[in-house]
Structure formats: C-alpha cells, structure tokens
Coordinates of C-alpha atoms in Angstrom, one line a residue:
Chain A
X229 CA 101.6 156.3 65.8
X230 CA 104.9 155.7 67.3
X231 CA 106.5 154.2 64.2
X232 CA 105.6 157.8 62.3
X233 CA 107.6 159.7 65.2
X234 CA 110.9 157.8 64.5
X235 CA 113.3 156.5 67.2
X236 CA 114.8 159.4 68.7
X237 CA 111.5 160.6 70.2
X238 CA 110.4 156.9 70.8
X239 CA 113.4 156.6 72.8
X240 CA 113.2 160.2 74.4
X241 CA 109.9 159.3 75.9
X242 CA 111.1 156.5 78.9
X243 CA 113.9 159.3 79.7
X244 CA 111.3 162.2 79.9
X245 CA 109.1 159.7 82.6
X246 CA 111.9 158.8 84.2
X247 CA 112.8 162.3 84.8
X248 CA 108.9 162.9 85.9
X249 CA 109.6 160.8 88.6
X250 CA 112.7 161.5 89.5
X251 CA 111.8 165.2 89.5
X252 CA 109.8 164.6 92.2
X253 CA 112.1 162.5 94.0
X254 CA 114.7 165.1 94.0
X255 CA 112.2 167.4 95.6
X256 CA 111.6 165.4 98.2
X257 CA 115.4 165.3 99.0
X258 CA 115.9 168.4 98.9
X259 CA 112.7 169.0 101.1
X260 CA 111.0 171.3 98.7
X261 CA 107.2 172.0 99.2
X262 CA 106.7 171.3 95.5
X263 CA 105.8 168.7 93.1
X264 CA 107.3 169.6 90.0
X265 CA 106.9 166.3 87.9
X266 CA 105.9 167.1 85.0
X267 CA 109.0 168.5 83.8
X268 CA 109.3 165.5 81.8
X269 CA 106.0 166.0 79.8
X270 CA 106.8 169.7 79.3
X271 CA 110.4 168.8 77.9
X272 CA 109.1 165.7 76.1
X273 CA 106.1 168.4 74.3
X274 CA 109.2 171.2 73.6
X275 CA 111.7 168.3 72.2
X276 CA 109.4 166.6 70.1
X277 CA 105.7 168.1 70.0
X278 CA 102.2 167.6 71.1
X279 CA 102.7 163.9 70.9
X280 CA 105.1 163.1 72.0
X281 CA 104.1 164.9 75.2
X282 CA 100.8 163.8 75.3
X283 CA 102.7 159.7 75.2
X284 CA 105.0 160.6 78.2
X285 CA 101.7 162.1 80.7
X286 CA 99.9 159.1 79.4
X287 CA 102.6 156.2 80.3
X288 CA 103.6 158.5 83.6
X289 CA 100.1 158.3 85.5
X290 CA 99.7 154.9 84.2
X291 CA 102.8 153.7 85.5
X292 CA 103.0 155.7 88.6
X293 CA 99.1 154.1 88.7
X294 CA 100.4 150.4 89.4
X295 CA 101.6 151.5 92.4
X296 CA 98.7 153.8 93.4
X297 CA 95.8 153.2 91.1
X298 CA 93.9 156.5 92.0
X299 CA 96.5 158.0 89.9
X300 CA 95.2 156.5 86.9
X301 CA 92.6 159.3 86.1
X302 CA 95.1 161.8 86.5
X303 CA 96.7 161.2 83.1
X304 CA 94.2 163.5 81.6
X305 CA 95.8 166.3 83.5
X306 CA 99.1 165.2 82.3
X307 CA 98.2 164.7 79.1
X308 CA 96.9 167.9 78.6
X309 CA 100.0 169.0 79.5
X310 CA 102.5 167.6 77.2
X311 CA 99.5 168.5 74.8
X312 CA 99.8 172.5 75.7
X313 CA 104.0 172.4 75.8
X314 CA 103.6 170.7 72.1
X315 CA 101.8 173.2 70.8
X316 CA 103.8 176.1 72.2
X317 CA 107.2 174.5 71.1
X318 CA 106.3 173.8 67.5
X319 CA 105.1 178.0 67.7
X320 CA 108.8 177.9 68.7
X321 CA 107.7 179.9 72.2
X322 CA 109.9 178.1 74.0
X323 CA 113.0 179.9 72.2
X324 CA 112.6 183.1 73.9
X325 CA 112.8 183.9 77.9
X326 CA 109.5 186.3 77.2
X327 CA 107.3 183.7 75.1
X328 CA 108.3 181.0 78.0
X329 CA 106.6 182.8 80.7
X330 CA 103.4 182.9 78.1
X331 CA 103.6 179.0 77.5
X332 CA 104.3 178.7 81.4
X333 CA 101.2 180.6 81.8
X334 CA 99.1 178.7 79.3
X335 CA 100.4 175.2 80.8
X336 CA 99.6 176.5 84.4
X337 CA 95.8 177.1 83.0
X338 CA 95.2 173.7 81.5
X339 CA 96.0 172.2 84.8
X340 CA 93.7 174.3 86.4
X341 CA 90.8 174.0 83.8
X342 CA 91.4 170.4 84.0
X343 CA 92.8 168.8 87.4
X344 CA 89.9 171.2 89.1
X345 CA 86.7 169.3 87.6
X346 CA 88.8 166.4 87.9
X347 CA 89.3 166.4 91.9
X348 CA 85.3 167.7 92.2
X349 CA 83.6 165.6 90.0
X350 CA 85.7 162.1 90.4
X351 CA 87.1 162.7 93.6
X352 CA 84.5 165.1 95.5
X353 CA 87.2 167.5 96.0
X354 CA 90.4 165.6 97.2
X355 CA 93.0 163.0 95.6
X356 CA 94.2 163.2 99.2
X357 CA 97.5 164.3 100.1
X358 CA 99.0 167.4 102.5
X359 CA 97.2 170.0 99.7
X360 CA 94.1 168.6 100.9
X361 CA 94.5 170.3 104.4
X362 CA 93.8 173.7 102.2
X363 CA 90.7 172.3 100.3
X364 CA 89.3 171.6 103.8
X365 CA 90.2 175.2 105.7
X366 CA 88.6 176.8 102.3
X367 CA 85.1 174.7 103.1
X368 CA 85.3 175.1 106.9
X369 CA 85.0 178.7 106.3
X370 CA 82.2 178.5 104.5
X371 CA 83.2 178.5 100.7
X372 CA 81.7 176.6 97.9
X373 CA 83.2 172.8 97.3
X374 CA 84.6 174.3 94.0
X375 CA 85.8 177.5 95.0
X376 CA 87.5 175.7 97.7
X377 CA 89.3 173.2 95.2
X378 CA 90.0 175.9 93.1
X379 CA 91.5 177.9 95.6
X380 CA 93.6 175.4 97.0
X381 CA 94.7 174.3 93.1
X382 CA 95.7 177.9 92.5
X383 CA 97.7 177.9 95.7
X384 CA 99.4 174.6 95.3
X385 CA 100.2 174.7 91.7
X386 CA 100.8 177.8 90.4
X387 CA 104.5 178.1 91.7
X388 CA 105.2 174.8 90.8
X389 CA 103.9 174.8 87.1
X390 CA 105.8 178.0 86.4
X391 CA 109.4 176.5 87.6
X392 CA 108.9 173.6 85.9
X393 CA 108.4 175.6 82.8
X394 CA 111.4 177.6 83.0
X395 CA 113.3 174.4 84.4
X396 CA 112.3 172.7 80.7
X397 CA 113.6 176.2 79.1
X398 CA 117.2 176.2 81.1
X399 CA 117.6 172.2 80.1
X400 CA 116.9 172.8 76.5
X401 CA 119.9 175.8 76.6
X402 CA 122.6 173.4 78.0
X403 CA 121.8 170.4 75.5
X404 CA 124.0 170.4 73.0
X405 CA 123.0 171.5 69.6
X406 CA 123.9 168.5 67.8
X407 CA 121.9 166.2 70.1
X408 CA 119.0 168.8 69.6
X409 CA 119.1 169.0 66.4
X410 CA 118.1 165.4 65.9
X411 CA 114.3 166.0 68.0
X412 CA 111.9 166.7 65.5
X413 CA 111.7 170.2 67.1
X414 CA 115.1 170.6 67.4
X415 CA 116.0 173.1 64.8
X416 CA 113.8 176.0 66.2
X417 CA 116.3 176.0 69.4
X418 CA 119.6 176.0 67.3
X419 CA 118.4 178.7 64.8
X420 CA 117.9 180.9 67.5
X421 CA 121.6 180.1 68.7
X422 CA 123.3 180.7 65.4
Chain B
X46 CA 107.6 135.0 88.7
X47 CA 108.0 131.5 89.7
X48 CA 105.1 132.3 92.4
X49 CA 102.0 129.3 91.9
X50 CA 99.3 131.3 93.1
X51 CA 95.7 130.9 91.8
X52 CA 95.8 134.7 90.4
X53 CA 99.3 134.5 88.9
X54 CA 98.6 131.6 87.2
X55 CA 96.2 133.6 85.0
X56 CA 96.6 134.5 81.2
X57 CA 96.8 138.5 82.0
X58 CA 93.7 139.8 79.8
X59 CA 91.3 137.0 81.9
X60 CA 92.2 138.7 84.7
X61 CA 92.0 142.3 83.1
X62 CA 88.2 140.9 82.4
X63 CA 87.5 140.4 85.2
X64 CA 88.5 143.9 87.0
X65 CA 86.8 145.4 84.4
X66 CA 83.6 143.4 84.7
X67 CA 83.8 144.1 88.9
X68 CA 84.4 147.9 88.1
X69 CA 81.3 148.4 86.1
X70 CA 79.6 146.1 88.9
X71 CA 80.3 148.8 91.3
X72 CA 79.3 151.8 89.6
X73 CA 76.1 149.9 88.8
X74 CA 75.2 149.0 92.1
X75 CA 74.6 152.2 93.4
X76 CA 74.8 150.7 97.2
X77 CA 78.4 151.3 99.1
X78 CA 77.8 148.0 100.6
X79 CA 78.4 146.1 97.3
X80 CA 82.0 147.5 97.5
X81 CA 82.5 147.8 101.2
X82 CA 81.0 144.5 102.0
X83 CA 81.3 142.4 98.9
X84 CA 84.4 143.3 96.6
X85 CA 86.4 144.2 99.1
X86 CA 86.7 141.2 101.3
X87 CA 87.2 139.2 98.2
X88 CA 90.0 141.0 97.3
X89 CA 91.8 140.7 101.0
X90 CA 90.9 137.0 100.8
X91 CA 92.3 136.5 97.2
X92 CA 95.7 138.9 98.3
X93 CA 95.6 136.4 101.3
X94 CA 95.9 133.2 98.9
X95 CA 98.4 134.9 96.8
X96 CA 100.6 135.3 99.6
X97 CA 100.6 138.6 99.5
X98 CA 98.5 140.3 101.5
X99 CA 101.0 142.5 103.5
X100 CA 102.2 144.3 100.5
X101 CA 99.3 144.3 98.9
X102 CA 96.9 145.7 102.0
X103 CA 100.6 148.5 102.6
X104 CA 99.9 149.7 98.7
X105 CA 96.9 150.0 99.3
X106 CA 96.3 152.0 102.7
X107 CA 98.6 154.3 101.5
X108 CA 96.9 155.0 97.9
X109 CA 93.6 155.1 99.5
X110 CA 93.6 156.2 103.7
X111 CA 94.4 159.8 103.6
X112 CA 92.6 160.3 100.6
X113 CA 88.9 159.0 102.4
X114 CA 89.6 160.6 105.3
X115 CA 89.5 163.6 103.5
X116 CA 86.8 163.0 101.4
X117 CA 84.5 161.7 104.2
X118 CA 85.8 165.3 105.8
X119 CA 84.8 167.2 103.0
X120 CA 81.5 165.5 101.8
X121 CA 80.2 164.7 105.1
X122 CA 81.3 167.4 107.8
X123 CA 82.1 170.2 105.5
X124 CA 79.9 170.5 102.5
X125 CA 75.9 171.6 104.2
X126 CA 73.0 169.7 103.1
X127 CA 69.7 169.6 105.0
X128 CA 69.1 167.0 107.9
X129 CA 71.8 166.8 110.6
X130 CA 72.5 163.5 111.3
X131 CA 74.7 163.8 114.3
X132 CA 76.1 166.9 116.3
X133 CA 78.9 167.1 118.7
X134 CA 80.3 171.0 119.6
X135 CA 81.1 172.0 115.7
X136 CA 81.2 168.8 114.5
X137 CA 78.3 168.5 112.4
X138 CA 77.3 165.5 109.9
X139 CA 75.4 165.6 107.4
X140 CA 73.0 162.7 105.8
X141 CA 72.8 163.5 102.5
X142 CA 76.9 164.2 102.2
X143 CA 77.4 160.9 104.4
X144 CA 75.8 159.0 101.9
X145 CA 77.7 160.5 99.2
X146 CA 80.8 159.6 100.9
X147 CA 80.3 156.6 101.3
X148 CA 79.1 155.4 97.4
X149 CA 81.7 157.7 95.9
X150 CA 84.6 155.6 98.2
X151 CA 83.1 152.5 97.4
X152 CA 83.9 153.0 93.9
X153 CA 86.9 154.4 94.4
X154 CA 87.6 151.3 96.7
X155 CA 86.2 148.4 94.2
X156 CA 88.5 150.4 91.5
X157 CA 91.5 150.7 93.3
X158 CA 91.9 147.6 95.0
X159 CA 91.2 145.6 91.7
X160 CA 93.6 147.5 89.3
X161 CA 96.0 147.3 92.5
X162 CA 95.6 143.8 92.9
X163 CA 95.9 142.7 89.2
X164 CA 99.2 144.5 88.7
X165 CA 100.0 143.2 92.6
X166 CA 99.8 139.2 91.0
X167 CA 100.8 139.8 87.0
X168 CA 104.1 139.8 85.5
X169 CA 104.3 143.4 83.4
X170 CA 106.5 141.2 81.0
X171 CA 103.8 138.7 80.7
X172 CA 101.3 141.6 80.9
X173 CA 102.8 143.3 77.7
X174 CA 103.4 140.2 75.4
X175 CA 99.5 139.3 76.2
X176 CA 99.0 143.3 74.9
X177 CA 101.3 142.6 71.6
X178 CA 98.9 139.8 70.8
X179 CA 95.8 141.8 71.1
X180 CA 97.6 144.4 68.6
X181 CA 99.7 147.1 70.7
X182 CA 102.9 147.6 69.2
X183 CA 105.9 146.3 70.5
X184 CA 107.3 150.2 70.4
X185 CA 104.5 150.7 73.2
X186 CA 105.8 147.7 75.3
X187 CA 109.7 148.5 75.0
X188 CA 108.4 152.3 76.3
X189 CA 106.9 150.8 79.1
X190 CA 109.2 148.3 80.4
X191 CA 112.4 150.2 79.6
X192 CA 110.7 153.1 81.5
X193 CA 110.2 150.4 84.7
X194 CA 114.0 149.8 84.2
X195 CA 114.8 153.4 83.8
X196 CA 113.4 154.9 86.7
X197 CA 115.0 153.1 90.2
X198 CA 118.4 154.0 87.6
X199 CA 117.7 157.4 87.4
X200 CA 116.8 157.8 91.2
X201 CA 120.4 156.1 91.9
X202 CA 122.2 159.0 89.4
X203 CA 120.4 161.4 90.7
X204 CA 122.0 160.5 94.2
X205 CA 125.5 160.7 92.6
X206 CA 125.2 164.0 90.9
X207 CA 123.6 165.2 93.7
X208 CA 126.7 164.2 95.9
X209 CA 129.0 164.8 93.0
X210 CA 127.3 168.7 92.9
X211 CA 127.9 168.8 97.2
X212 CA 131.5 168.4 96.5
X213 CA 132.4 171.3 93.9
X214 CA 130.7 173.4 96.2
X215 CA 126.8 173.4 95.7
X216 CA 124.5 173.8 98.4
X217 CA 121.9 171.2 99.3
X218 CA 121.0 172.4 102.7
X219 CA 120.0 175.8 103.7
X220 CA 116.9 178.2 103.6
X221 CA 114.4 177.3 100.7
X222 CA 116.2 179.2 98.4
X223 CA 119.3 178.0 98.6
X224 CA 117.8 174.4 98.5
X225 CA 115.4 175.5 95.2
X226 CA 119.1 176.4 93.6
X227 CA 120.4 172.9 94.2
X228 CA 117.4 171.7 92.0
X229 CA 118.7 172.4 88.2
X230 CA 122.4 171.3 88.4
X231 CA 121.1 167.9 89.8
X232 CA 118.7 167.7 86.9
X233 CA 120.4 168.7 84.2
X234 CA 122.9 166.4 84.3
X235 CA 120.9 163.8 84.6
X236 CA 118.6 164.9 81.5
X237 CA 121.5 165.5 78.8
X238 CA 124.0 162.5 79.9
X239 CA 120.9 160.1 79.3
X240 CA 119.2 161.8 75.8
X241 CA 123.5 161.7 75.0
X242 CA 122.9 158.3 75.3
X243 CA 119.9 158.2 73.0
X244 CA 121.6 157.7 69.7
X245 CA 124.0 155.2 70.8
X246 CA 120.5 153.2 71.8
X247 CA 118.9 153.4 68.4
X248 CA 122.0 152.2 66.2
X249 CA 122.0 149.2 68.7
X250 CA 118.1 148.8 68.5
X251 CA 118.2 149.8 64.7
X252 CA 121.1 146.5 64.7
X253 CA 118.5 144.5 66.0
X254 CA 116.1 145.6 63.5
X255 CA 113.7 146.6 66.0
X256 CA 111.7 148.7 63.8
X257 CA 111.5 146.4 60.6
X258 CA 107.7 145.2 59.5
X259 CA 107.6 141.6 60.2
X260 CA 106.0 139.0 62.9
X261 CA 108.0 139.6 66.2
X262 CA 108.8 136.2 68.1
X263 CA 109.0 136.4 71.8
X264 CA 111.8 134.9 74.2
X265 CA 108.5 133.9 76.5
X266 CA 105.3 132.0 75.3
X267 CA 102.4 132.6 77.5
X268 CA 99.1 131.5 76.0
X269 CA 95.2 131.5 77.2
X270 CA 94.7 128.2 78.8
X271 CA 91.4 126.2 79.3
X272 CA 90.9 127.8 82.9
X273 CA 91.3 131.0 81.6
X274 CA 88.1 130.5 79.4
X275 CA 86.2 129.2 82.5
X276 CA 87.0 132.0 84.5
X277 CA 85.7 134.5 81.5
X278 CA 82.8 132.7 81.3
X279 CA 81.9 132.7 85.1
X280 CA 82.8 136.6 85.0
X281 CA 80.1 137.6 82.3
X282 CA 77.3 134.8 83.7
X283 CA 78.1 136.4 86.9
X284 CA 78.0 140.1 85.4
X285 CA 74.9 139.5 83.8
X286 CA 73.1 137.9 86.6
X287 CA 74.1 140.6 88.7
X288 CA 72.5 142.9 85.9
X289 CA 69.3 141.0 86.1
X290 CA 69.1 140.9 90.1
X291 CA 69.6 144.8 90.2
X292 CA 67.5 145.9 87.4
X293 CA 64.9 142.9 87.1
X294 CA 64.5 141.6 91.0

C-alpha cells in the first residue's frame, strides 16, 4: 500500500506524527487548555489523501500507545480523522477559507460520532484525564452515562478540532508551491494560487 | 539492549503470543480476580526480574490511576442501579456498578500492563525486523522507527523557534489569547523547514535503492530460538487448559 503512494507521502507521514506530538507539546508550553494533536492527521489527509491520513492516526496512537497502552484503541478516532481530512482535500475544500470551516465541521463530527461510543462502551465513560472532571459533574447531576460523555466531548473538543482545522489550512498557505506541488494533492492548492 | 533478562532475551513475536494469549484470558474469565489477583502480580514479579520495575510500575500508574479512579467514580458512585451497597452522607455505592467496575478495570489492567510490559523489555529495532519476516514491509518499519527518531528532535526545534519567535518580538506569555497567537509561528516553521527536507531524504533513500523489489538483508540477525518454541507451547497448553477449566470444570 505504501509502495503505491510513492516516497514523498511515505516520508511526509513520520513528519505529520511528529508534529501530532509535538503539537501537543507546544500546548502544554504555552499552557493552553487544548489538545490539538491531530494537526498532523488533518495535514497528512489535506497533503496527500484519505490514506495517507488514515497511516499517520494509525502509527500516532500506536506509538504514543507504547508508552500508555490505553491509547491503543484510540486510533480508530484518529483514524477517522485523517480518513474525513482525505476526503475533503481531494474535494479540494481545503482551498477555500469558507469550505474549511465545512470540513472543520465534518472532522469535529467524526470525533464525536466515534471517540463518544468509544469512551462508553470500552472505557465506561472515561479514558481518564482533567476532561473526566466534566463527565463526572454531568452524572452527579443526574444525566444519562452517555449524555454525560457526550456533553463533556462536545465541550472539550469542539474548540480544539476547529483550530486544528484552520491551523492545517494556514500551514498549507505558507508552504511553498514547489514543495506542494510534489504531494499527490498538491496541485488543487497551487491552482487556486495562480 | 545488552540487558540479559529472561523477557529480553525473547524472539519478539513469542512474547507478542503470549500477551495476546493472556488478553483473550482476561476477557474470557469474566472474574476481576483473574486480572487483579493473577495477571497482575505476574507481571510486577516478571518487571521485577527484568530489572525494571520502577519504570515499568511509573508508566504504568500514570497510564492507568486517574483513569480507574474515574471509572470506579463513574460506574460505581455515579451511574444508579438497584441495591445500595454502602451509604455514607451522599456517597452512595452501588452493587451492580461496583462489579462492573471492577471486571471492566481488570481488563483494562491485564491489557495494559501486558502490551506495556512487552514494549517495556523488547528492542523496537528487534521488534520490527521480527515484523519484516512475518511480511510487513520494510516502508512500514522505516515509518515507525524514523518517527521514534523524529519526535524527541522535533520537541528540541520546537524549543528553538519558540525562543527564536520570543526574540523578534512574539509573545509567549500573556492572557490566553495572546498565548493561542504564539501557537502558529512556532508550528509552522517547524512543519515547512522538515517537509523542505523531504526531497533531499528520498534522493538519499532512492541512492540507497530503498524502494527496489528484492530480498532486504538486515545489519542485525535475530532469529526464533529453541526456548522461544517452548514458551509458545506452554502459552497455548496453558490457554487451552485455562479454556477447559472455565468452560468444562
């Protein structure tokens, strides 16, 4: 599969985990209450396509999962991800400021459709972490265990899965065209420039 | 890793077995005290003979504390189910959710601390050659290990820029937005220099002839050794007796 995708995207795809991870580092530097690491996947999914996108969630949670194994399941999520950015990008949506907030909004309702049933059903309704505090207020005051995840999911995530989005759209505008143009997407964002 | 231990010394898809085997143990058992009581121990006692039961037992009480804490919270305290096991002010417990705490952390535990514990004592470079021999590409290893290299690189960039940025003026301190700003021209930089890089990569690779069809040889030989076959053995006669002593007994 990799062999068919050539080697700019095979070699995109340790830089766009990399920057997964070191997206959330950053965040913590700069004390932001965010996670926003899966700017990678997104950029990964606009550069190349759905699988390339769908590669970098994959390796991400697994490799994040040697150090924290619970991870592990959460590649699905991520996956879906790079999966939903793919699609959008080859639909060149992630050309214009307008179609970006629609493929931010369509990324931002994967995670939701499938992190949610994810924490519930695997976890029963935490993956623990500071978010969790939420989950629990939601219960304590008397809502249903989904409800309360999904509360909590739309509260945590929503901000966060928008700025990465727009984060992936402001990247792709300052690389320059002919590096772009070499990503099997590539074309669709120099077009628009010429 | 020039470590002897029992564990390291395994080929890495015995020990892959193995946690597999113990996995599907645990979410056949259907009693918490198969994890709580059985797996686990074993696991602290085989970190122990590794030598490395302090970073192993750190990994994993911070994968896995906050998260049962919560969950014992949620499924026991927080989610109503019919008898009250125990009262105090508020504080209510309930017997059904209790028990579902309790096997649902189990197998979270048994899963956990194996995977944990295998990538604790194997060698990721031994790890992928062993996955090149059962047929993954040798793409699929260079992704992952030049990801491992990538990353603690990255994090050190991302400190430069991020100073570099400070200097010409950008703030990293401040209100929220200010420090949301500081985000992008810390990223960026980081994103383009490294996919600049990209090309120059794949005329070195390309040099190399990393993607021409042949047989790739490997600077490291690690093969399956006799003991390796013994402990497969013992992990399926063991499975399956454990099968026959839940299901038949």
């Amino acid at each position: 599969m990799l062999k068919k995708l050539g080697m700019m995207t095979t070699l995109l795809i340790p830089i766009c985990i990399a920057v997964n991870v070191v997206g959330g580092y950053i965040v913590t530097l700069l004390k932001l209450p965010l996670y926003l690491d899966v700017i990678g996947t997104i950029l990964a999914g606009a550069l190349t396509g759905p699988i390339g996108g769908a590669l970098v969630g994959l390796v991400t949670n697994l490799i994040t999962g040697i150090g924290n194994p619970v991870l592990i399941p959460f590649a699905v999520v991520n996956i879906a991800v790079g999966i939903v950015a793919g699609l959008c990008a080859r639909k060149g949506w992630f050309t214009t400021f307008k179609m970006t907030v629609v493929t931010s909004i369509l990324i931002w309702a994967i995670v939701q459709v499938t992190a949610v049933p994810m924490t519930v059903i695997l976890f029963g309704g935490t993956a623990g972490g500071g978010s969790s505090v939420i989950t629990s207020f939601f219960l304590a005051s008397g809502k249903g265990i989904w409800e309360a995840v999904f509360s909590q999911s739309i509260i945590v995530e929503t901000v966060d899965k928008l700025l990465a989005t727009f984060i992936v759209y402001f990247v792709i505008k300052r690389i320059p065209e002919s590096t772009l143009i070499k990503f099997n997407l590539g074309s669709r964002y120099v077009e628009e420039a010429a | 890793m020039n470590r002897k231990g029992v564990l390291s010394g395994l080929y890495p898809m015995t020990k892959l077995t193995v946690v597999f085997f113990v996995c599907l143990s645990a979410f056949i058992a259907g009693d918490f005290r198969f994890g709580y009581f059985v797996v686990f121990p074993c696991l602290l006692i085989l970190a122990l003979l590794e030598g490395q039961f302090v970073p192993y037992a750190k990994k994993l009480v911070s994968a896995i504390v906050i998260m049962f804490l919560f969950i014992f919270l949620i499924k026991a305290c927080l989610v109503p189910s019919e008898t009250v096991l125990w009262r105090w002010g508020i504080l209510k417990i309930y017997e059904q959710g209790l028990a579902d705490a309790l096997s649902l952390t189990s197998i979270i535990l048994v899963a956990g601390g194996t995977i944990l514990l295998f990538f604790e004592t194997t060698d990721i470079e031994d790890f992928m050659i062993s996955l090149q021999k059962v047929g993954i590409s040798h793409i699929g290893s260079y992704v992952f290990l030049s990801t491992l290299q990538m990353i603690p690189d990255f994090i050190k960039k991302s400190k430069t820029i991020m100073q570099a940025q400070r200097a010409r003026g950008i703030e990293t301190e401040g209100n929220l937005l200010v420090r949301l700003k500081a985000f992008l021209p810390t990223l960026t930089p980081l994103i383009i220099s490294s996919i600049a890089d990209i090309e120059d990569k794949v005329i070195t690779m390309e040099a190399r002839a990393f993607s021409v069809e042949v047989k790739k040889t490997h600077l490291k030989e690690i093969n399956m050794a006799s003991r390796d076959k013994i402990v497969i053995g013992l992990a399926i006669l063991g499975f399956v007796l454990f099968l026959i002593w839940r299901f038949i007994l």
